[in-house]
Coordinates of C-alpha atoms and ligand atoms in Angstrom, one line a residue:
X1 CA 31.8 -33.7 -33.2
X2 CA 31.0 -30.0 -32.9
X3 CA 30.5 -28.7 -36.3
X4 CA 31.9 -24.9 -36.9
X5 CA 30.5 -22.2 -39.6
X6 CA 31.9 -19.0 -40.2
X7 CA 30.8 -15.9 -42.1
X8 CA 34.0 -14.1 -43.1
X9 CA 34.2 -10.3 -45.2
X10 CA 35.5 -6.6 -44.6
X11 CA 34.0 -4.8 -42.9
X12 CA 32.1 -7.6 -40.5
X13 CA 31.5 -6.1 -37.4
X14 CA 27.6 -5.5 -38.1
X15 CA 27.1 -8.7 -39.6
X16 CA 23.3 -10.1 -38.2
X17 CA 24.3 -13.5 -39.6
X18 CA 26.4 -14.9 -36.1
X19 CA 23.3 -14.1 -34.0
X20 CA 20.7 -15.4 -36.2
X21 CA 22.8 -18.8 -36.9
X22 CA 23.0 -19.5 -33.6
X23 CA 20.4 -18.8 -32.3
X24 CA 19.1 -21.4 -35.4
X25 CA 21.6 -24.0 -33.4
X26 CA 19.5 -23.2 -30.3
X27 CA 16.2 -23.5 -31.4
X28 CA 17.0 -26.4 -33.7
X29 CA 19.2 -28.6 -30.9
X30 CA 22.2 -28.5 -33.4
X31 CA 25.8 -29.4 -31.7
X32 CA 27.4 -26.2 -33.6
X33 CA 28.7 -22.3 -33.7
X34 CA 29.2 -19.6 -36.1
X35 CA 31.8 -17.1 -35.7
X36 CA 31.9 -13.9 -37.8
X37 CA 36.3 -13.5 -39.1
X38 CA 37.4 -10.2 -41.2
X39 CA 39.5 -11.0 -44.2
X40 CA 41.1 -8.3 -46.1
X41 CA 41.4 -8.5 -49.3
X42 CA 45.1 -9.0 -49.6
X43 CA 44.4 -12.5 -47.0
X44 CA 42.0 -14.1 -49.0
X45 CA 43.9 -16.8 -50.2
X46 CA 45.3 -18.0 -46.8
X47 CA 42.0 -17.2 -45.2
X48 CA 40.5 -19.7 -47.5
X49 CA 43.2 -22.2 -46.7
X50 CA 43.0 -21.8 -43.3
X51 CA 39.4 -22.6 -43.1
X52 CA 39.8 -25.9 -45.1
X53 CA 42.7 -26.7 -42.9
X54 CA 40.8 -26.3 -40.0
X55 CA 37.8 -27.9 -41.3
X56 CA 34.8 -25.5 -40.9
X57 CA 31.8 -27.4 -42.2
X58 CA 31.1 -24.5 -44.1
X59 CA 30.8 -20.8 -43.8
X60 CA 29.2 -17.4 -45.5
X61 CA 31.2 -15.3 -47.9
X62 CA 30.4 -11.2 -48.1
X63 CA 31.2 -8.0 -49.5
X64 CA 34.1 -7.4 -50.6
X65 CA 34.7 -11.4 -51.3
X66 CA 31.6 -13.1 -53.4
X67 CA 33.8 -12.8 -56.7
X68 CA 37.1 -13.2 -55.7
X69 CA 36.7 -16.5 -53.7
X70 CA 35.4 -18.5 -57.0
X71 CA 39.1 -20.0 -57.9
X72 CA 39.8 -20.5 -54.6
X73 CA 37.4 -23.3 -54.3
X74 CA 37.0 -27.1 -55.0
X75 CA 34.0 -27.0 -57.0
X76 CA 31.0 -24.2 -58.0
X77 CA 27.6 -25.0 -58.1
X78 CA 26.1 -24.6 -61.5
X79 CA 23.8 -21.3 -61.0
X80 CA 26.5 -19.9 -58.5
X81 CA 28.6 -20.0 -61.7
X82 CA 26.1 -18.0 -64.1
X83 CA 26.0 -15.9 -61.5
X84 CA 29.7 -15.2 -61.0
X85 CA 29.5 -14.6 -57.4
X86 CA 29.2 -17.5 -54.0
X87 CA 27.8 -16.4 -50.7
X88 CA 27.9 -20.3 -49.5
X89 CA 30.6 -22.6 -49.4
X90 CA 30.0 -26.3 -48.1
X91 CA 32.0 -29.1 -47.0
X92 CA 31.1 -31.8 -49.1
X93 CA 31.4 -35.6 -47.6
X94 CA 34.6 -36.0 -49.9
X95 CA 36.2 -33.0 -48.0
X96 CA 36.1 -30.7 -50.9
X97 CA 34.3 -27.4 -50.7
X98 CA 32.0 -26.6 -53.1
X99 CA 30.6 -22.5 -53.5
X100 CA 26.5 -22.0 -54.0
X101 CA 24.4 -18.6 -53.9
X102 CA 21.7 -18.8 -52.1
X103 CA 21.2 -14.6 -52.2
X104 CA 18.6 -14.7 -55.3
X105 CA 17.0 -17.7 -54.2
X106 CA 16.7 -15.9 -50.8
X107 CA 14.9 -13.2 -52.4
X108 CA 12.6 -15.3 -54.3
X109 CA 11.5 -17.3 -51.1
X110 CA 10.9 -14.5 -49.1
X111 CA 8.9 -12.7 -52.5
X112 CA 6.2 -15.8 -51.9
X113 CA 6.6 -16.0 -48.7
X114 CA 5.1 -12.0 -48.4
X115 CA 2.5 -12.4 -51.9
X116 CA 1.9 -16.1 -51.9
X117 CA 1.8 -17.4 -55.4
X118 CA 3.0 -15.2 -57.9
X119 CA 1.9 -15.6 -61.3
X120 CA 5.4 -16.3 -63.5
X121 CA 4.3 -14.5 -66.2
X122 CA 4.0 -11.3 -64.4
X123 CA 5.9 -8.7 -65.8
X124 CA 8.9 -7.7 -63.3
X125 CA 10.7 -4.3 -63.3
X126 CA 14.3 -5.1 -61.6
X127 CA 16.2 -2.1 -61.2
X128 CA 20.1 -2.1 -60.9
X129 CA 22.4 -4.5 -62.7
X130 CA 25.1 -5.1 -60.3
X131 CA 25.6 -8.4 -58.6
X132 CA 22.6 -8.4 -56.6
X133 CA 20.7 -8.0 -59.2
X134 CA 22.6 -10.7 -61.2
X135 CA 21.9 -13.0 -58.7
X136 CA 18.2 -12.2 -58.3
X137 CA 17.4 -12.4 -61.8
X138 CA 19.2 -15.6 -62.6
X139 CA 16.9 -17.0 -59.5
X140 CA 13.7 -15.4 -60.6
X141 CA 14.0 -17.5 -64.1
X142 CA 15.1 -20.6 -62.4
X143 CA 12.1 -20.2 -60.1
X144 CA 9.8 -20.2 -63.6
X145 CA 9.5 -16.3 -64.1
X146 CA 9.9 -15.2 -67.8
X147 CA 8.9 -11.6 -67.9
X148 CA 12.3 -10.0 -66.7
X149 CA 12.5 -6.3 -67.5
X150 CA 16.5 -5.0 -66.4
X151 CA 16.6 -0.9 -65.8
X152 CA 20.0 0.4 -65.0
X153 CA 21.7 3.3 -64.9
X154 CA 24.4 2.1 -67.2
X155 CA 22.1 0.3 -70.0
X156 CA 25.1 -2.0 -71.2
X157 CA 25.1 -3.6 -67.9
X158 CA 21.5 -4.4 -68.1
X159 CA 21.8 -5.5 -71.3
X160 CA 25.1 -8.2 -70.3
X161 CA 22.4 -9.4 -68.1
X162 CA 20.0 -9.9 -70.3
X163 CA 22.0 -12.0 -72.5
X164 CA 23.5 -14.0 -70.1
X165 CA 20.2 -15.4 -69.0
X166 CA 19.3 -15.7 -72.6
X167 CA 16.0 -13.9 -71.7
X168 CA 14.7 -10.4 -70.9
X169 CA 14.7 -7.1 -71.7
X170 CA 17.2 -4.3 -70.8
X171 CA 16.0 -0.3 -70.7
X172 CA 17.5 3.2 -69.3
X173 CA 16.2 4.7 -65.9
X174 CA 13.9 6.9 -68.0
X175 CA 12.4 4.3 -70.4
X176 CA 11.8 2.3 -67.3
X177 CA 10.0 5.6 -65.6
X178 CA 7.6 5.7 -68.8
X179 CA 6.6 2.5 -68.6
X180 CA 6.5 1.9 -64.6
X181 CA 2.7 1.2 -65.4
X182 CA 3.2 -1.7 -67.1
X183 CA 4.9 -3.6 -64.9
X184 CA 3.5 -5.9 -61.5
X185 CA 6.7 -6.3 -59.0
X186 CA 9.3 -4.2 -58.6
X187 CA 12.6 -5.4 -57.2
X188 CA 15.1 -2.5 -56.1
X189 CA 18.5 -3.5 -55.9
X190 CA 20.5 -0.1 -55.8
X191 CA 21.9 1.1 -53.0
X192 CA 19.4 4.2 -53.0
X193 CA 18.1 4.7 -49.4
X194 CA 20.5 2.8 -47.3
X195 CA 21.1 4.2 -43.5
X196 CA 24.4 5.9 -44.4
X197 CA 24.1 6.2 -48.5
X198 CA 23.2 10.0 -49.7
X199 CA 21.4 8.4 -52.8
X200 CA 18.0 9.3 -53.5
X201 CA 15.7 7.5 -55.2
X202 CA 17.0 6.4 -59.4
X203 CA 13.8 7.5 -60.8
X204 CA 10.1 9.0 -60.0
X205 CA 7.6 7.1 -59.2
X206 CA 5.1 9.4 -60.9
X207 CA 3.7 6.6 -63.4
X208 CA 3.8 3.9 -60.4
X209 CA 0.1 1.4 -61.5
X210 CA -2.1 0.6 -58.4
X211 CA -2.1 -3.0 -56.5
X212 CA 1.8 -3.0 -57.4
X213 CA 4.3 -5.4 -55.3
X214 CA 7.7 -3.8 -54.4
X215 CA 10.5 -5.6 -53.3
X216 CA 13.4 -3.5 -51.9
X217 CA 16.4 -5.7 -50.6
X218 CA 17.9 -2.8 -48.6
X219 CA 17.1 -4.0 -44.8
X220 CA 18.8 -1.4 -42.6
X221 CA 16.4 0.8 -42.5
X222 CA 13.3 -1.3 -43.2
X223 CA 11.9 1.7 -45.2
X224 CA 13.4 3.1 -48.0
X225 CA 12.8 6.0 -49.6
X226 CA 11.6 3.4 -52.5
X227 CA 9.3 1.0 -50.2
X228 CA 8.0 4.4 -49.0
X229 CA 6.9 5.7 -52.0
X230 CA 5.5 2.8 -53.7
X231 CA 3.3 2.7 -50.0
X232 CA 2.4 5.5 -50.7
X233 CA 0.9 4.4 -54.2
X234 CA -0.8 1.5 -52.9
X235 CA 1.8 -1.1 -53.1
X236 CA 2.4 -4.2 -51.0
X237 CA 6.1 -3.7 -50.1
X238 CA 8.7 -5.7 -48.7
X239 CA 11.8 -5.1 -47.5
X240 CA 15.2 -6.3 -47.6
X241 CA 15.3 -8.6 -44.1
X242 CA 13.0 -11.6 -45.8
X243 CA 15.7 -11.7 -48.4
X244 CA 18.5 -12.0 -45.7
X245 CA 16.6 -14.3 -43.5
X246 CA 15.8 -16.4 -46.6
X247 CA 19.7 -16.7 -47.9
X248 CA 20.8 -17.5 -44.5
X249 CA 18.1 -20.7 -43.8
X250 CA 19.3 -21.8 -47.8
X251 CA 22.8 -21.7 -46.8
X252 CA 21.3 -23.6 -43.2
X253 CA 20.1 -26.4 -45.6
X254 CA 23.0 -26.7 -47.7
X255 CA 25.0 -27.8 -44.2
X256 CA 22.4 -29.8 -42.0
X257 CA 19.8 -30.9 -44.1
X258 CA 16.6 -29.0 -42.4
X259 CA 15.5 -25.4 -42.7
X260 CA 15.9 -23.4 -39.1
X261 CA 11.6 -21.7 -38.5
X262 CA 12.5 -18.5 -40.2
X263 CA 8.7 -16.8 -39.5
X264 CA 10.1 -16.2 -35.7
X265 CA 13.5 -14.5 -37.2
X266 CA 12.3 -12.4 -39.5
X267 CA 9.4 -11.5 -36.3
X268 CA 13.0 -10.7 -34.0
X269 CA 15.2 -9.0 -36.5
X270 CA 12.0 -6.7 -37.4
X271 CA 11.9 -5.2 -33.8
X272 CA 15.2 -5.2 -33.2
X273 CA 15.7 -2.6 -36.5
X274 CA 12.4 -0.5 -35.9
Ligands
LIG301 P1 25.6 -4.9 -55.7 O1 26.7 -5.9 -55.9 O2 25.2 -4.7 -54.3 O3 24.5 -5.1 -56.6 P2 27.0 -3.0 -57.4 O4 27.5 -4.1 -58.2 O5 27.9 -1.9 -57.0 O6 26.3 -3.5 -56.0 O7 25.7 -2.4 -58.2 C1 25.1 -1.2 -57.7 C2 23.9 -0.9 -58.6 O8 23.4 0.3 -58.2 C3 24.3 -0.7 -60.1 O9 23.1 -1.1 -60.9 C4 24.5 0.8 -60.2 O10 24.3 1.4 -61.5 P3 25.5 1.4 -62.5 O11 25.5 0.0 -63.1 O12 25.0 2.4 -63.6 O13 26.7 1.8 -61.8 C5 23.4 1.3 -59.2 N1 23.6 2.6 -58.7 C6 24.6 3.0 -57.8 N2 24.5 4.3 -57.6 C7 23.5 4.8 -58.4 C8 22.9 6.1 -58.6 N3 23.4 7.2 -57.9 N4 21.9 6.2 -59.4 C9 21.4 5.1 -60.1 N5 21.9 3.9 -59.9 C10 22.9 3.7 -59.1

């Protein structure tokens, strides 16, 4: 039987995940299709319903919804619950639906897939606490990295973090600018330098050291005002649309079992944004 998937949120229109899903079914000779549905807020609840009732094998969750769909589901995957958020729900073969996050360990696949190996016990700058960077940090220790450095605005954020993983280290924008020399990646998680944001850039980049890695998971546009700078400094730089790629080919797994080619998407979505 056809299998259906469905990424719902609000605003959805620009969502890239329909297209790239699809095509997946394409390339992959997989009998299903993926529909992008706007919830509002207020319709969660019968949203949710809805989809179980008409059995969706499983869909994506998004902005404004990661948090609020957590009671409204069968079961939670342990890390989706340290995380607090779910950007995956499956159908499980007992019919019950069951939330994951594959948005961290999206970033951390597409980290190695841009670097190679990474060394876990290089020390990582991540800057922002909100739930992105909940979600990335909780996957950078579950993928073996221990030297987590948390810079945020609002230090008590970083700091909740910090003890919820039980590890790492939380420090203000400007203690983090002092000591940008001492750290190897740098993950940006803000929403400084998005197409239609006015924010500029948290902090200099004054004291950035040389053969740095930075990660910005802002894909639209590909540069940042934060890739562009560290570029400027010497830096490897990655951008946002390995990270997206990445959570959509985890959620892929979670529902069929094999991983769509994600080299050739990542290749697509690149030209399609320059
Ligand atoms: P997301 O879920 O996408 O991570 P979020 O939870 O709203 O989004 O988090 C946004 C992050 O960007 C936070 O770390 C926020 O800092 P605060 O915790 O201090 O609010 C950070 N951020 C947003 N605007 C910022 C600005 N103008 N300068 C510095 N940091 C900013």
């Amino acid at each position: 039987m056809k299998k259906w998937f469905a990424v719902i949120g609000d605003p959805i229109s620009h969502s890239k995940s329909p297209a790239m899903h699809n095509a997946w079914y394409t390339e992959m000779d997989v009998d299903a299709t993926y529909i992008p549905i706007r919830v509002e807020p207020a319709n969660l609840r019968e949203a949710v319903a809805s989809l179980k009732l008409l059995g969706a094998s499983g869909w994506n969750v998004t902005i404004p919804h990661k948090e609020a769909i957590i009671p409204l589901l069968d079961e939670l995957d342990e890390q989706a619950a340290k995380m607090g958020a779910v950007n995956t729900v499956v159908k499980m073969a007992d019919g019950k639906y069951k939330g994951y996050n594959t948005d961290g360990a999206g970033f951390v696949r597409s980290l190695e897939d841009a670097v190679g190996t990474v060394h876990r016990d290089k020390p990582i700058l991540l800057i922002g606490a909100g739930g992105a960077a909940r979600g990335i940090a909780f996957a950078l220790l579950a993928g073996g990295y221990r030297n987590i450095t948390i810079a945020n605005r609002t230090v008590m954020k970083a700091e909740a973090i910090c003890e919820e993983l039980g590890t790492g280290q939380a420090v203000s924008l400007v203690e983090a600018e002092n000591k940008l020399h001492q750290f190897a990646i740098f993950i940006q998680t803000t929403p400084a330098g998005m197409a239609n944001g006015t924010l500029n850039l948290p902090f200099s980049l004054e004291k950035f050291p040389q053969d740095a890695i930075a990660a910005d998971i802002v894909y639209n546009p590909l540069m940042t005002p934060f890739l562009q700078a560290a570029e400027e400094k010497g830096a490897t730089i990655i951008n946002g649309l390995g990270m997206f790629v990445h959570q959509g080919a985890i959620a892929y797994n979670y529902w069929l079992g094999h991983y769509p080619n994600t080299s050739n998407t990542i290749i697509e979505l690149t030209a399609q944004l320059k």
